[in-house]
């Protein structure tokens, strides 16, 4: 029951190791950014290919224009995607993943695949839980 | 620029394929649950081993008692973790991952590892972004 090594709170700071558990660590901020409600779905969508704003909004079922716009700005700031203005008439704006964004999207896709294939398990867990509570 | 196949919105519903993009799909709800701000860190922590409530609260830097309690309930309902009351004096409650929870935690750990190792990239992306905006 106590086979987990007790973490030394001073350790990671002293050694300047990045740690998603540490508030204030850049990796924690990025972890929260990429796993936030809409960002994770935007990254999954862009993992399929380049998207224009409105097509992306249709793909990410339920996102508002405002939330999508904010999410794209955060992911651009974190270096996950690039925004490209094409010199067409009328001008078109396309979003695509950077190499870092593509690596993140691949991990999120793995998580999504796992959960998509676990739907029977998820549903029986919820049913069992309702029976216990009900 | 248009090499991405246009998704057929009727397709997935017709074939009853689970799809994290579809509102109402169990996998989307679970995806949102496990990637939510505190749940993802709780899953990462429990990926290290069993935890009691207070130890878990210390590990997940910044979580309130109330948010941790809510998060544990959601993850228990989704079948990601089990809550075990040990018949010690005083009684102890321990949380541990189910096999499904362990698979999810492993994916999240992969994402966390990636972001922890990408801190220099993340910081230079933010710096570049500030220079453009500043």
mmCIF file of C-alpha atoms in Angstrom:
data_model
loop_
_atom_site.group_PDB
_atom_site.id
_atom_site.type_symbol
_atom_site.label_atom_id
_atom_site.label_comp_id
_atom_site.label_asym_id
_atom_site.label_seq_id
_atom_site.Cartn_x
_atom_site.Cartn_y
_atom_site.Cartn_z
ATOM 1 C CA UNK A 1 0.000 0.000 0.000
ATOM 2 C CA UNK A 2 2.983 2.283 0.484
ATOM 3 C CA UNK A 3 5.144 0.985 -2.346
ATOM 4 C CA UNK A 4 5.003 4.356 -4.068
ATOM 5 C CA UNK A 5 8.155 6.346 -3.358
ATOM 6 C CA UNK A 6 7.358 9.465 -1.377
ATOM 7 C CA UNK A 7 7.991 12.433 -3.705
ATOM 8 C CA UNK A 8 10.508 15.013 -2.514
ATOM 9 C CA UNK A 9 8.803 18.396 -2.993
ATOM 10 C CA UNK A 10 12.110 20.249 -3.146
ATOM 11 C CA UNK A 11 13.625 17.894 -5.696
ATOM 12 C CA UNK A 12 12.071 18.921 -9.012
ATOM 13 C CA UNK A 13 12.506 22.643 -8.306
ATOM 14 C CA UNK A 14 16.121 22.243 -7.269
ATOM 15 C CA UNK A 15 16.973 20.306 -10.379
ATOM 16 C CA UNK A 16 14.795 22.439 -12.693
ATOM 17 C CA UNK A 17 13.003 19.372 -14.009
ATOM 18 C CA UNK A 18 9.776 20.150 -15.843
ATOM 19 C CA UNK A 19 6.780 18.571 -14.156
ATOM 20 C CA UNK A 20 3.107 18.728 -15.177
ATOM 21 C CA UNK A 21 2.153 18.422 -11.497
ATOM 22 C CA UNK A 22 3.878 21.693 -10.589
ATOM 23 C CA UNK A 23 1.773 24.809 -10.809
ATOM 24 C CA UNK A 24 3.875 27.374 -12.622
ATOM 25 C CA UNK A 25 5.645 24.847 -14.835
ATOM 26 C CA UNK A 26 5.311 25.622 -18.544
ATOM 27 C CA UNK A 27 4.508 21.956 -19.202
ATOM 28 C CA UNK A 28 1.551 22.090 -16.815
ATOM 29 C CA UNK A 29 0.153 25.181 -18.530
ATOM 30 C CA UNK A 30 0.575 23.510 -21.925
ATOM 31 C CA UNK A 31 -0.961 20.263 -20.634
ATOM 32 C CA UNK A 32 -3.998 22.216 -19.437
ATOM 33 C CA UNK A 33 -4.180 24.127 -22.731
ATOM 34 C CA UNK A 34 -4.101 21.073 -25.000
ATOM 35 C CA UNK A 35 -6.475 19.013 -22.843
ATOM 36 C CA UNK A 36 -9.035 21.786 -22.409
ATOM 37 C CA UNK A 37 -12.530 21.031 -23.661
ATOM 38 C CA UNK A 38 -12.317 22.489 -27.169
ATOM 39 C CA UNK A 39 -8.561 22.502 -27.717
ATOM 40 C CA UNK A 40 -8.329 18.719 -27.570
ATOM 41 C CA UNK A 41 -11.025 18.333 -30.249
ATOM 42 C CA UNK A 42 -9.457 21.077 -32.402
ATOM 43 C CA UNK A 43 -6.102 19.271 -32.228
ATOM 44 C CA UNK A 44 -7.797 15.969 -33.144
ATOM 45 C CA UNK A 45 -9.492 17.641 -36.127
ATOM 46 C CA UNK A 46 -6.292 19.283 -37.360
ATOM 47 C CA UNK A 47 -4.617 15.893 -36.979
ATOM 48 C CA UNK A 48 -6.794 14.893 -39.959
ATOM 49 C CA UNK A 49 -5.484 17.751 -42.114
ATOM 50 C CA UNK A 50 -5.636 21.507 -42.723
ATOM 51 C CA UNK A 51 -8.925 23.236 -42.001
ATOM 52 C CA UNK A 52 -10.503 26.592 -42.661
ATOM 53 C CA UNK A 53 -12.271 28.252 -39.739
ATOM 54 C CA UNK A 54 -15.823 27.402 -40.736
ATOM 55 C CA UNK A 55 -15.043 23.827 -41.726
ATOM 56 C CA UNK A 56 -13.256 23.363 -38.407
ATOM 57 C CA UNK A 57 -16.253 24.767 -36.596
ATOM 58 C CA UNK A 58 -18.493 22.210 -38.298
ATOM 59 C CA UNK A 59 -16.071 19.384 -37.478
ATOM 60 C CA UNK A 60 -15.842 20.286 -33.781
ATOM 61 C CA UNK A 61 -19.493 19.657 -33.024
ATOM 62 C CA UNK A 62 -20.913 22.216 -30.591
ATOM 63 C CA UNK A 63 -18.141 24.815 -30.467
ATOM 64 C CA UNK A 64 -19.189 28.476 -30.698
ATOM 65 C CA UNK A 65 -17.428 30.895 -33.047
ATOM 66 C CA UNK A 66 -16.046 32.771 -30.049
ATOM 67 C CA UNK A 67 -14.728 29.676 -28.251
ATOM 68 C CA UNK A 68 -13.144 28.325 -31.430
ATOM 69 C CA UNK A 69 -11.458 31.655 -32.069
ATOM 70 C CA UNK A 70 -10.073 31.804 -28.503
ATOM 71 C CA UNK A 71 -8.940 28.182 -28.645
ATOM 72 C CA UNK A 72 -7.094 28.724 -31.934
ATOM 73 C CA UNK A 73 -5.292 31.748 -30.455
ATOM 74 C CA UNK A 74 -4.147 29.773 -27.393
ATOM 75 C CA UNK A 75 -2.926 26.856 -29.499
ATOM 76 C CA UNK A 76 -1.124 29.241 -31.864
ATOM 77 C CA UNK A 77 0.598 30.942 -28.913
ATOM 78 C CA UNK A 78 1.699 27.537 -27.586
ATOM 79 C CA UNK A 79 3.243 26.691 -30.962
ATOM 80 C CA UNK A 80 0.759 23.899 -31.722
ATOM 81 C CA UNK A 81 -0.649 25.343 -34.947
ATOM 82 C CA UNK A 82 0.011 27.892 -37.643
ATOM 83 C CA UNK A 83 -2.464 30.248 -39.209
ATOM 84 C CA UNK A 84 -1.871 30.849 -42.898
ATOM 85 C CA UNK A 85 -3.518 33.577 -44.946
ATOM 86 C CA UNK A 86 -3.740 32.479 -48.579
ATOM 87 C CA UNK A 87 -3.636 35.215 -51.221
ATOM 88 C CA UNK A 88 -6.754 34.035 -52.981
ATOM 89 C CA UNK A 89 -9.776 36.158 -53.854
ATOM 90 C CA UNK A 90 -11.440 36.282 -51.391
ATOM 91 C CA UNK A 91 -8.498 35.634 -49.022
ATOM 92 C CA UNK A 92 -8.658 32.310 -47.189
ATOM 93 C CA UNK A 93 -7.274 31.519 -43.746
ATOM 94 C CA UNK A 94 -6.164 27.974 -43.058
ATOM 95 C CA UNK A 95 -5.021 26.337 -39.866
ATOM 96 C CA UNK A 96 -2.574 23.452 -39.690
ATOM 97 C CA UNK A 97 -0.512 21.730 -37.015
ATOM 98 C CA UNK A 98 3.155 22.430 -36.369
ATOM 99 C CA UNK A 99 5.403 19.374 -35.841
ATOM 100 C CA UNK A 100 4.895 19.773 -32.058
ATOM 101 C CA UNK A 101 1.123 20.083 -32.526
ATOM 102 C CA UNK A 102 1.138 16.958 -34.680
ATOM 103 C CA UNK A 103 2.930 14.999 -31.940
ATOM 104 C CA UNK A 104 0.411 16.199 -29.361
ATOM 105 C CA UNK A 105 -2.522 15.414 -31.681
ATOM 106 C CA UNK A 106 -1.189 11.886 -32.190
ATOM 107 C CA UNK A 107 -1.234 11.261 -28.422
ATOM 108 C CA UNK A 108 -4.750 12.683 -28.129
ATOM 109 C CA UNK A 109 -5.876 10.501 -31.045
ATOM 110 C CA UNK A 110 -4.527 7.474 -29.173
ATOM 111 C CA UNK A 111 -6.581 8.460 -26.140
ATOM 112 C CA UNK A 112 -9.676 9.054 -28.286
ATOM 113 C CA UNK A 113 -9.251 5.672 -30.034
ATOM 114 C CA UNK A 114 -9.007 3.990 -26.649
ATOM 115 C CA UNK A 115 -12.192 5.631 -25.382
ATOM 116 C CA UNK A 116 -14.085 5.044 -28.626
ATOM 117 C CA UNK A 117 -13.299 1.345 -28.360
ATOM 118 C CA UNK A 118 -14.162 1.328 -24.633
ATOM 119 C CA UNK A 119 -17.781 2.495 -25.055
ATOM 120 C CA UNK A 120 -19.255 -0.834 -23.864
ATOM 121 C CA UNK A 121 -17.026 -0.727 -20.737
ATOM 122 C CA UNK A 122 -17.896 2.935 -20.116
ATOM 123 C CA UNK A 123 -21.600 2.254 -20.430
ATOM 124 C CA UNK A 124 -21.572 -0.742 -18.119
ATOM 125 C CA UNK A 125 -19.561 1.254 -15.554
ATOM 126 C CA UNK A 126 -22.188 4.002 -15.646
ATOM 127 C CA UNK A 127 -25.048 1.497 -15.438
ATOM 128 C CA UNK A 128 -23.431 -0.261 -12.454
ATOM 129 C CA UNK A 129 -22.869 3.088 -10.768
ATOM 130 C CA UNK A 130 -26.503 4.125 -11.241
ATOM 131 C CA UNK A 131 -27.709 0.820 -9.819
ATOM 132 C CA UNK A 132 -25.556 1.340 -6.696
ATOM 133 C CA UNK A 133 -26.758 4.905 -6.226
ATOM 134 C CA UNK A 134 -30.359 4.349 -7.320
ATOM 135 C CA UNK B 1 -5.286 22.141 -49.690
ATOM 136 C CA UNK B 2 -8.436 20.094 -50.120
ATOM 137 C CA UNK B 3 -6.858 16.658 -49.860
ATOM 138 C CA UNK B 4 -8.804 15.945 -46.692
ATOM 139 C CA UNK B 5 -11.837 13.789 -47.458
ATOM 140 C CA UNK B 6 -15.039 15.645 -46.719
ATOM 141 C CA UNK B 7 -16.636 13.874 -43.747
ATOM 142 C CA UNK B 8 -20.112 12.485 -44.295
ATOM 143 C CA UNK B 9 -22.152 13.679 -41.316
ATOM 144 C CA UNK B 10 -24.706 10.906 -41.723
ATOM 145 C CA UNK B 11 -22.101 8.148 -41.855
ATOM 146 C CA UNK B 12 -21.053 7.605 -38.250
ATOM 147 C CA UNK B 13 -24.613 7.842 -36.942
ATOM 148 C CA UNK B 14 -25.925 5.391 -39.511
ATOM 149 C CA UNK B 15 -23.274 2.834 -38.675
ATOM 150 C CA UNK B 16 -23.420 3.443 -34.894
ATOM 151 C CA UNK B 17 -19.693 4.049 -34.753
ATOM 152 C CA UNK B 18 -18.514 5.732 -31.569
ATOM 153 C CA UNK B 19 -16.955 9.105 -32.313
ATOM 154 C CA UNK B 20 -15.428 11.606 -29.872
ATOM 155 C CA UNK B 21 -16.485 14.414 -32.235
ATOM 156 C CA UNK B 22 -20.181 13.598 -31.864
ATOM 157 C CA UNK B 23 -22.003 15.345 -29.047
ATOM 158 C CA UNK B 24 -24.015 12.704 -27.272
ATOM 159 C CA UNK B 25 -21.523 9.911 -27.890
ATOM 160 C CA UNK B 26 -20.432 8.200 -24.671
ATOM 161 C CA UNK B 27 -16.825 8.356 -25.846
ATOM 162 C CA UNK B 28 -17.001 12.138 -26.180
ATOM 163 C CA UNK B 29 -18.368 12.504 -22.643
ATOM 164 C CA UNK B 30 -15.623 10.205 -21.329
ATOM 165 C CA UNK B 31 -12.978 12.062 -23.358
ATOM 166 C CA UNK B 32 -14.130 15.339 -21.794
ATOM 167 C CA UNK B 33 -14.202 13.766 -18.326
ATOM 168 C CA UNK B 34 -10.689 12.326 -18.427
ATOM 169 C CA UNK B 35 -9.123 15.401 -20.042
ATOM 170 C CA UNK B 36 -10.788 17.886 -17.700
ATOM 171 C CA UNK B 37 -8.468 20.111 -15.681
ATOM 172 C CA UNK B 38 -8.209 18.051 -12.469
ATOM 173 C CA UNK B 39 -9.212 14.610 -13.744
ATOM 174 C CA UNK B 40 -6.201 14.347 -16.027
ATOM 175 C CA UNK B 41 -3.801 15.112 -13.155
ATOM 176 C CA UNK B 42 -5.660 12.728 -10.815
ATOM 177 C CA UNK B 43 -5.332 9.952 -13.411
ATOM 178 C CA UNK B 44 -1.619 10.723 -13.823
ATOM 179 C CA UNK B 45 -1.135 10.574 -10.041
ATOM 180 C CA UNK B 46 -3.023 7.292 -9.675
ATOM 181 C CA UNK B 47 -0.915 5.955 -12.541
ATOM 182 C CA UNK B 48 1.945 6.105 -10.017
ATOM 183 C CA UNK B 49 0.090 3.937 -7.491
ATOM 184 C CA UNK B 50 -2.714 3.875 -4.925
ATOM 185 C CA UNK B 51 -3.413 7.091 -3.043
ATOM 186 C CA UNK B 52 -5.394 8.182 -0.031
ATOM 187 C CA UNK B 53 -7.478 11.322 -0.417
ATOM 188 C CA UNK B 54 -5.153 13.718 1.402
ATOM 189 C CA UNK B 55 -1.987 12.370 -0.206
ATOM 190 C CA UNK B 56 -3.670 12.681 -3.603
ATOM 191 C CA UNK B 57 -4.646 16.235 -2.792
ATOM 192 C CA UNK B 58 -1.022 17.086 -2.005
ATOM 193 C CA UNK B 59 0.167 15.384 -5.210
ATOM 194 C CA UNK B 60 -2.292 17.260 -7.449
ATOM 195 C CA UNK B 61 -0.887 20.702 -6.723
ATOM 196 C CA UNK B 62 -3.620 23.332 -6.411
ATOM 197 C CA UNK B 63 -6.770 21.190 -6.304
ATOM 198 C CA UNK B 64 -9.371 22.065 -3.663
ATOM 199 C CA UNK B 65 -10.946 19.410 -1.450
ATOM 200 C CA UNK B 66 -14.289 19.973 -3.160
ATOM 201 C CA UNK B 67 -12.938 19.739 -6.711
ATOM 202 C CA UNK B 68 -10.926 16.615 -5.894
ATOM 203 C CA UNK B 69 -13.975 14.991 -4.360
ATOM 204 C CA UNK B 70 -16.134 15.808 -7.428
ATOM 205 C CA UNK B 71 -13.413 14.646 -9.800
ATOM 206 C CA UNK B 72 -13.031 11.303 -7.989
ATOM 207 C CA UNK B 73 -16.787 10.740 -8.176
ATOM 208 C CA UNK B 74 -16.879 11.401 -11.922
ATOM 209 C CA UNK B 75 -13.918 9.102 -12.577
ATOM 210 C CA UNK B 76 -15.465 6.391 -10.387
ATOM 211 C CA UNK B 77 -18.747 6.654 -12.307
ATOM 212 C CA UNK B 78 -16.856 6.329 -15.604
ATOM 213 C CA UNK B 79 -15.174 3.143 -14.349
ATOM 214 C CA UNK B 80 -11.684 4.685 -14.252
ATOM 215 C CA UNK B 81 -11.005 4.148 -10.559
ATOM 216 C CA UNK B 82 -12.173 2.227 -7.527
ATOM 217 C CA UNK B 83 -12.627 3.542 -4.011
ATOM 218 C CA UNK B 84 -11.688 1.023 -1.353
ATOM 219 C CA UNK B 85 -12.509 1.374 2.340
ATOM 220 C CA UNK B 86 -9.909 -0.489 4.390
ATOM 221 C CA UNK B 87 -11.051 -1.929 7.718
ATOM 222 C CA UNK B 88 -8.267 -0.336 9.695
ATOM 223 C CA UNK B 89 -8.651 1.794 12.829
ATOM 224 C CA UNK B 90 -9.289 4.538 11.886
ATOM 225 C CA UNK B 91 -10.759 3.356 8.547
ATOM 226 C CA UNK B 92 -8.759 4.382 5.483
ATOM 227 C CA UNK B 93 -10.071 5.092 2.009
ATOM 228 C CA UNK B 94 -7.792 4.408 -0.900
ATOM 229 C CA UNK B 95 -8.226 5.139 -4.585
ATOM 230 C CA UNK B 96 -6.699 3.070 -7.365
ATOM 231 C CA UNK B 97 -7.123 2.762 -11.119
ATOM 232 C CA UNK B 98 -9.205 0.087 -12.812
ATOM 233 C CA UNK B 99 -7.629 -1.629 -15.853
ATOM 234 C CA UNK B 100 -9.470 0.898 -18.095
ATOM 235 C CA UNK B 101 -8.268 3.792 -15.921
ATOM 236 C CA UNK B 102 -4.716 2.477 -16.129
ATOM 237 C CA UNK B 103 -4.884 2.396 -19.934
ATOM 238 C CA UNK B 104 -6.183 5.976 -20.000
ATOM 239 C CA UNK B 105 -3.542 7.115 -17.491
ATOM 240 C CA UNK B 106 -0.814 5.566 -19.651
ATOM 241 C CA UNK B 107 -1.947 7.658 -22.652
ATOM 242 C CA UNK B 108 -2.092 10.813 -20.532
ATOM 243 C CA UNK B 109 1.388 10.060 -19.154
ATOM 244 C CA UNK B 110 2.650 9.834 -22.738
ATOM 245 C CA UNK B 111 1.174 13.257 -23.452
ATOM 246 C CA UNK B 112 2.640 14.688 -20.225
ATOM 247 C CA UNK B 113 6.090 13.241 -21.037
ATOM 248 C CA UNK B 114 5.931 14.821 -24.474
ATOM 249 C CA UNK B 115 5.053 18.257 -23.075
ATOM 250 C CA UNK B 116 7.602 18.038 -20.254
ATOM 251 C CA UNK B 117 10.306 17.362 -22.825
ATOM 252 C CA UNK B 118 8.961 20.118 -25.099
ATOM 253 C CA UNK B 119 9.358 22.971 -22.574
ATOM 254 C CA UNK B 120 12.104 24.726 -24.592
ATOM 255 C CA UNK B 121 9.897 24.567 -27.748
ATOM 256 C CA UNK B 122 6.863 25.777 -25.786
ATOM 257 C CA UNK B 123 8.790 28.688 -24.316
ATOM 258 C CA UNK B 124 10.268 29.805 -27.611
ATOM 259 C CA UNK B 125 6.819 29.606 -29.222
ATOM 260 C CA UNK B 126 5.422 31.862 -26.499
ATOM 261 C CA UNK B 127 8.361 34.267 -26.761
ATOM 262 C CA UNK B 128 7.982 34.479 -30.545
ATOM 263 C CA UNK B 129 4.261 35.064 -30.150
ATOM 264 C CA UNK B 130 4.816 37.885 -27.669
ATOM 265 C CA UNK B 131 7.343 39.548 -29.972
ATOM 266 C CA UNK B 132 4.825 39.483 -32.830
ATOM 267 C CA UNK B 133 2.054 40.883 -30.665
ATOM 268 C CA UNK B 134 4.232 43.269 -28.602
#
